Amino acid sequence: MDLAYIPSPSTGVIHLGPIPLRGYAFCIILGVFVAVWLGNKRWIARGGTAGTVADIAVWAVPFGLVGGRLYHVITDYQLYFSEGENWVDAFKIWEGGLGIWGAIAFGAVGAWIGCRRRGIPLPAYADAIAPGIALAQAIGRWGNWFNQELYGKPTDLPWALKITESANREAGLYHPTFLYESLWCVGVALLVIWADRRFTLGHGRAFALYVAAYCAGRGWIEYMRVDEAHHILGLRLNVWTAIIVFVLAVVYMVVSARVRPGREEVVEPRSRKTVETGKTDDDAEDATEAGTGKAASGATDASDDAAHPDDAADSHDVENGAGNGAGSAAKG
């Protein structure tokens, strides 16, 4: 008799009337919102303007979803294109299957497009959003719990995950690798936030730290999984991917720190005017309007003088007379 274990939901879909609410999709959406929220706070703290992170996320998120699905379908093609399988299932993203490697790679392309349109350096944006991405992954992994997928080897530990039987899985108690990765990603987010404050990371090094730290955890968690995967030299494909990406991230941090030490002083062109002049865009508009008003007033006075030259001459005589009188009084 098992005294303690983590139960799995009986279904991954909750029906709100005729509308199906899928747990996997809900976790992905919630993760995106958390990433944008935290990224926005960090971007503003670095001197950027509010709303920029969300505007660029409009490009990054769709690219990331497409890239994540492509990586999964390509690396697990046998699930969709082998004999007896239906290739249409490759488009059923709500049933699970997003490769983080493809999501980050394609998401970076989308972020680059968004940053380029706004004249923002991609490394600075990546640094701001890095902890949020880790938290998004932590939340997104609970979507695997709803779908009863990506669990590890059998275990009798008190936190074992109970899996129910279906056509593609065998009932039993397994390592909750989804939970391990979720907790690891929370730790990665906290690590990046701490290191960024402690060492003032810039030029993409905070993002590289996130990538390296995530890969370090993904390596041992991937080794525990028992779902079908391709192997190269005895190791799962994703383990090799984690090793290669980890090395690249560490090399980038070292080289970047030597070539471009410190952090970007200005991360967004619009904020440069605010920093240099101490005025916001609204202040600049008010100043422009005030200048325009003065110019218009001057033009009006000049036109009145031109229209009534005699009156203008009289007013000048009065002013000169008053000035001479005041001068004589001062001398006396």
PDB file of C-alpha atoms in Angstrom, residues 67-68 71 98-106 211 214-215 218-219 222 237-239 241-243 245-246:
ATOM      1  CA  GLY A  67       9.960  26.734 -32.952  1.00  0.00           C
ATOM      2  CA  GLY A  68       9.150  24.646 -29.910  1.00  0.00           C
ATOM      3  CA  TYR A  71      11.784  20.873 -32.585  1.00  0.00           C
ATOM      4  CA  LEU A  98       7.071  21.764 -27.050  1.00  0.00           C
ATOM      5  CA  GLY A  99      10.866  21.542 -27.257  1.00  0.00           C
ATOM      6  CA  ILE A 100      12.450  24.313 -25.209  1.00  0.00           C
ATOM      7  CA  TRP A 101      15.501  24.354 -27.473  1.00  0.00           C
ATOM      8  CA  GLY A 102      13.447  25.233 -30.534  1.00  0.00           C
ATOM      9  CA  ALA A 103      11.272  27.629 -28.543  1.00  0.00           C
ATOM     10  CA  ILE A 104      14.263  29.660 -27.333  1.00  0.00           C
ATOM     11  CA  ALA A 105      15.985  29.644 -30.739  1.00  0.00           C
ATOM     12  CA  PHE A 106      12.939  30.736 -32.733  1.00  0.00           C
ATOM     13  CA  VAL A 211      20.853  29.198 -20.394  1.00  0.00           C
ATOM     14  CA  TYR A 214      19.032  25.560 -17.098  1.00  0.00           C
ATOM     15  CA  CYS A 215      21.162  23.196 -19.193  1.00  0.00           C
ATOM     16  CA  ARG A 218      18.133  19.635 -17.765  1.00  0.00           C
ATOM     17  CA  GLY A 219      21.046  17.238 -18.219  1.00  0.00           C
ATOM     18  CA  GLU A 222      16.663  14.277 -18.875  1.00  0.00           C
ATOM     19  CA  LEU A 237      19.539  13.554 -27.810  1.00  0.00           C
ATOM     20  CA  ASN A 238      18.404  16.245 -25.379  1.00  0.00           C
ATOM     21  CA  VAL A 239      21.310  15.438 -23.043  1.00  0.00           C
ATOM     22  CA  THR A 241      21.874  19.309 -26.723  1.00  0.00           C
ATOM     23  CA  ALA A 242      22.088  20.451 -23.093  1.00  0.00           C
ATOM     24  CA  ILE A 243      25.840  19.783 -22.989  1.00  0.00           C
ATOM     25  CA  VAL A 245      24.365  24.648 -25.357  1.00  0.00           C
ATOM     26  CA  PHE A 246      25.852  24.785 -21.840  1.00  0.00           C
TER      27      PHE A 246
END
